[in-house]
């Protein structure tokens, strides 16, 4: 009986020592300002977490550099070129930009225009995101509404072009590009072998 008690005590001691020797699962979290918002990626239990996060951020920047409509920060994006040549000529874009524009127009149709990627002229009129943000007079709103019309956007799948037929029209993919980007970043992490992660793109979240 004495030997059984001694063996049980030794077993309990071994279990306690093992538990005390365990460290918390490694968690790496990094943030950057991308797509006009704070982007945070947290990865847990992955030996190359920082490298995986770096690649996810790189993929996000690729999307930003194609789809941002922010003239001041990204002067060569495909969407800026589409807007610049509104009423002038169609603009060839990459396969993924064409896909996201197509999806945006599909969602606009499904929502009867409640979601409309041609809303940028109104966005600018309001001065959203600037120190001069204010509700404009109704007369100005009605004037600008003439340029907000998702049904007018012309897509050519064969040439992969996007055309805004009226000068003054402008696309803004802000309502869909973040969702696309966070899904792509999640795909990059999964391909890197990450199994546990949270990606927070200013409220667009993938876990």
Coordinates of C-alpha atoms in Angstrom, one line a residue:
X1 CA 0.0 0.0 0.0
X2 CA 2.9 2.3 0.9
X3 CA 4.4 1.7 -2.6
X4 CA 1.1 2.5 -4.3
X5 CA 0.8 5.8 -2.4
X6 CA 4.4 6.7 -3.4
X7 CA 3.9 5.8 -7.0
X8 CA 0.7 8.0 -7.1
X9 CA 2.6 10.9 -5.5
X10 CA 5.3 10.6 -8.1
X11 CA 2.8 10.5 -11.0
X12 CA 1.0 13.6 -9.6
X13 CA 4.3 15.4 -9.3
X14 CA 5.2 14.6 -12.9
X15 CA 1.9 15.8 -14.2
X16 CA 2.2 19.1 -12.3
X17 CA 5.8 19.6 -13.5
X18 CA 4.7 19.0 -17.1
X19 CA 1.8 21.4 -16.8
X20 CA 4.0 24.1 -15.3
X21 CA 6.6 23.6 -18.1
X22 CA 4.0 24.3 -20.8
X23 CA 4.1 27.8 -22.3
X24 CA 1.1 29.7 -23.6
X25 CA 0.4 29.2 -27.3
X26 CA 2.5 31.6 -29.3
X27 CA 0.4 34.6 -30.6
X28 CA 1.7 37.1 -33.0
X29 CA -0.3 40.2 -33.9
X30 CA 0.7 43.0 -36.3
X31 CA -1.2 46.0 -37.7
X32 CA -0.9 48.3 -40.7
X33 CA -2.9 51.2 -42.1
X34 CA -4.3 49.8 -45.4
X35 CA -7.4 50.3 -47.5
X36 CA -8.1 53.4 -45.6
X37 CA -8.4 51.6 -42.2
X38 CA -6.5 49.9 -39.5
X39 CA -5.8 46.3 -40.5
X40 CA -4.8 43.8 -37.8
X41 CA -3.8 40.2 -38.3
X42 CA -3.3 37.9 -35.4
X43 CA -1.8 34.4 -35.9
X44 CA -1.5 31.7 -33.2
X45 CA 0.5 28.5 -33.0
X46 CA 2.5 28.8 -36.2
X47 CA 6.3 28.7 -36.4
X48 CA 6.5 31.2 -39.3
X49 CA 3.7 33.5 -38.1
X50 CA 5.5 36.8 -38.9
X51 CA 6.4 35.7 -42.4
X52 CA 2.8 34.5 -43.0
X53 CA 1.4 37.8 -41.8
X54 CA 3.9 39.7 -44.0
X55 CA 2.7 37.8 -47.1
X56 CA -0.9 38.5 -46.2
X57 CA -0.1 42.2 -45.9
X58 CA 1.7 42.1 -49.2
X59 CA -1.4 40.6 -50.9
X60 CA -3.6 43.3 -49.3
X61 CA -1.3 46.0 -50.7
X62 CA -1.5 44.5 -54.2
X63 CA -5.3 44.8 -54.0
X64 CA -5.1 48.3 -52.6
X65 CA -2.7 49.4 -55.4
X66 CA -5.3 48.2 -58.0
X67 CA -8.6 49.2 -56.5
X68 CA -8.2 52.3 -54.4
X69 CA -10.1 55.4 -55.5
X70 CA -8.0 57.6 -53.2
X71 CA -6.3 60.0 -55.7
X72 CA -4.0 61.5 -53.1
X73 CA -2.4 58.3 -52.0
X74 CA -2.5 55.9 -54.9
X75 CA -2.3 57.8 -58.2
X76 CA -1.8 54.9 -60.5
X77 CA -4.5 52.4 -59.5
X78 CA -6.7 50.9 -62.1
X79 CA -9.9 52.3 -60.6
X80 CA -8.4 55.9 -60.6
X81 CA -7.6 55.4 -64.3
X82 CA -11.2 54.2 -65.0
X83 CA -12.5 57.3 -63.2
X84 CA -10.1 59.6 -65.0
X85 CA -11.2 58.5 -68.4
X86 CA -15.0 58.6 -67.7
X87 CA -16.8 59.8 -70.8
X88 CA -13.6 59.3 -72.8
X89 CA -12.7 55.7 -73.3
X90 CA -12.8 52.2 -71.8
X91 CA -9.9 51.2 -69.5
X92 CA -8.3 47.8 -69.4
X93 CA -8.0 46.4 -65.9
X94 CA -6.6 43.2 -64.3
X95 CA -8.6 40.1 -64.0
X96 CA -9.3 40.5 -60.3
X97 CA -10.3 44.2 -60.6
X98 CA -12.7 43.2 -63.4
X99 CA -14.1 40.5 -61.1
X100 CA -14.6 42.8 -58.2
X101 CA -16.2 45.5 -60.3
X102 CA -18.5 42.8 -61.8
X103 CA -19.4 41.6 -58.4
X104 CA -20.1 45.1 -57.2
X105 CA -22.5 45.7 -60.1
X106 CA -24.2 42.4 -59.5
X107 CA -24.8 43.3 -55.9
X108 CA -26.0 46.7 -57.0
X109 CA -28.6 45.0 -59.2
X110 CA -29.6 42.6 -56.4
X111 CA -30.2 45.5 -54.0
X112 CA -31.9 47.7 -56.5
X113 CA -29.2 50.3 -56.2
X114 CA -29.0 50.4 -52.4
X115 CA -25.4 49.3 -52.9
X116 CA -24.0 51.4 -55.7
X117 CA -20.3 51.4 -56.6
X118 CA -20.7 54.6 -58.6
X119 CA -21.4 56.6 -55.4
X120 CA -18.0 58.4 -55.3
X121 CA -19.3 61.7 -56.7
X122 CA -21.8 61.9 -53.7
X123 CA -19.0 60.8 -51.3
X124 CA -16.9 63.7 -52.5
X125 CA -19.7 66.2 -52.4
X126 CA -20.3 65.4 -48.7
X127 CA -16.5 65.8 -48.1
X128 CA -16.5 62.6 -46.1
X129 CA -13.2 62.0 -44.4
X130 CA -12.1 65.7 -44.7
X131 CA -12.3 68.6 -42.3
X132 CA -14.9 70.2 -44.5
X133 CA -17.4 67.3 -44.2
X134 CA -21.0 68.7 -44.2
X135 CA -24.4 67.9 -45.6
X136 CA -24.6 69.7 -48.9
X137 CA -27.6 71.7 -50.2
X138 CA -30.3 69.5 -51.9
X139 CA -29.8 71.3 -55.2
X140 CA -26.2 70.1 -55.3
X141 CA -27.2 66.6 -54.3
X142 CA -29.7 66.4 -57.1
X143 CA -27.1 67.6 -59.6
X144 CA -24.5 65.0 -58.5
X145 CA -27.1 62.2 -58.5
X146 CA -27.1 62.3 -62.3
X147 CA -23.6 60.8 -62.1
X148 CA -24.6 58.0 -59.7
X149 CA -25.9 55.2 -61.9
X150 CA -24.5 51.6 -61.7
X151 CA -26.7 50.6 -64.7
X152 CA -24.6 52.9 -66.9
X153 CA -21.3 51.2 -66.3
X154 CA -20.1 49.2 -69.3
X155 CA -18.1 46.0 -69.0
X156 CA -16.4 44.2 -71.8
X157 CA -15.4 40.7 -70.6
X158 CA -13.5 39.9 -73.8
X159 CA -11.3 43.0 -73.7
X160 CA -11.6 43.1 -69.9
X161 CA -12.4 46.8 -69.9
X162 CA -14.5 49.1 -67.6
X163 CA -16.1 52.2 -69.1
X164 CA -18.0 55.0 -67.4
X165 CA -19.9 56.7 -70.2
X166 CA -20.6 60.0 -68.6
X167 CA -17.9 62.6 -67.6
X168 CA -18.1 63.1 -63.8
X169 CA -19.0 59.4 -63.1
X170 CA -16.6 57.6 -60.7
X171 CA -16.3 54.2 -59.2
X172 CA -15.6 53.5 -55.5
X173 CA -15.0 49.9 -54.5
X174 CA -14.7 50.7 -50.8
X175 CA -17.9 48.8 -50.0
X176 CA -16.6 45.5 -51.4
X177 CA -12.8 45.6 -51.9
X178 CA -12.1 45.3 -48.1
X179 CA -14.2 42.1 -48.0
X180 CA -12.4 40.8 -51.0
X181 CA -9.0 41.7 -49.5
X182 CA -9.6 40.1 -46.1
X183 CA -10.7 36.9 -47.8
X184 CA -7.6 36.9 -50.0
X185 CA -5.4 37.5 -46.9
X186 CA -7.1 34.6 -45.2
X187 CA -6.4 32.4 -48.2
X188 CA -2.7 33.4 -48.1
X189 CA -2.5 32.4 -44.4
X190 CA -4.2 29.1 -45.0
X191 CA -1.8 28.3 -47.8
X192 CA 1.1 29.1 -45.4
X193 CA -0.3 26.4 -43.1
X194 CA -1.9 28.7 -40.6
X195 CA -4.8 27.1 -38.7
X196 CA -5.6 29.7 -36.1
X197 CA -5.9 33.4 -37.0
X198 CA -8.1 36.5 -36.8
X199 CA -8.0 39.1 -39.5
X200 CA -9.7 42.4 -38.7
X201 CA -9.9 44.8 -41.7
X202 CA -11.7 47.7 -40.0
X203 CA -14.7 45.6 -39.2
X204 CA -14.5 43.1 -42.1
X205 CA -13.4 40.0 -40.2
X206 CA -12.2 36.6 -41.1
X207 CA -11.4 33.9 -38.5

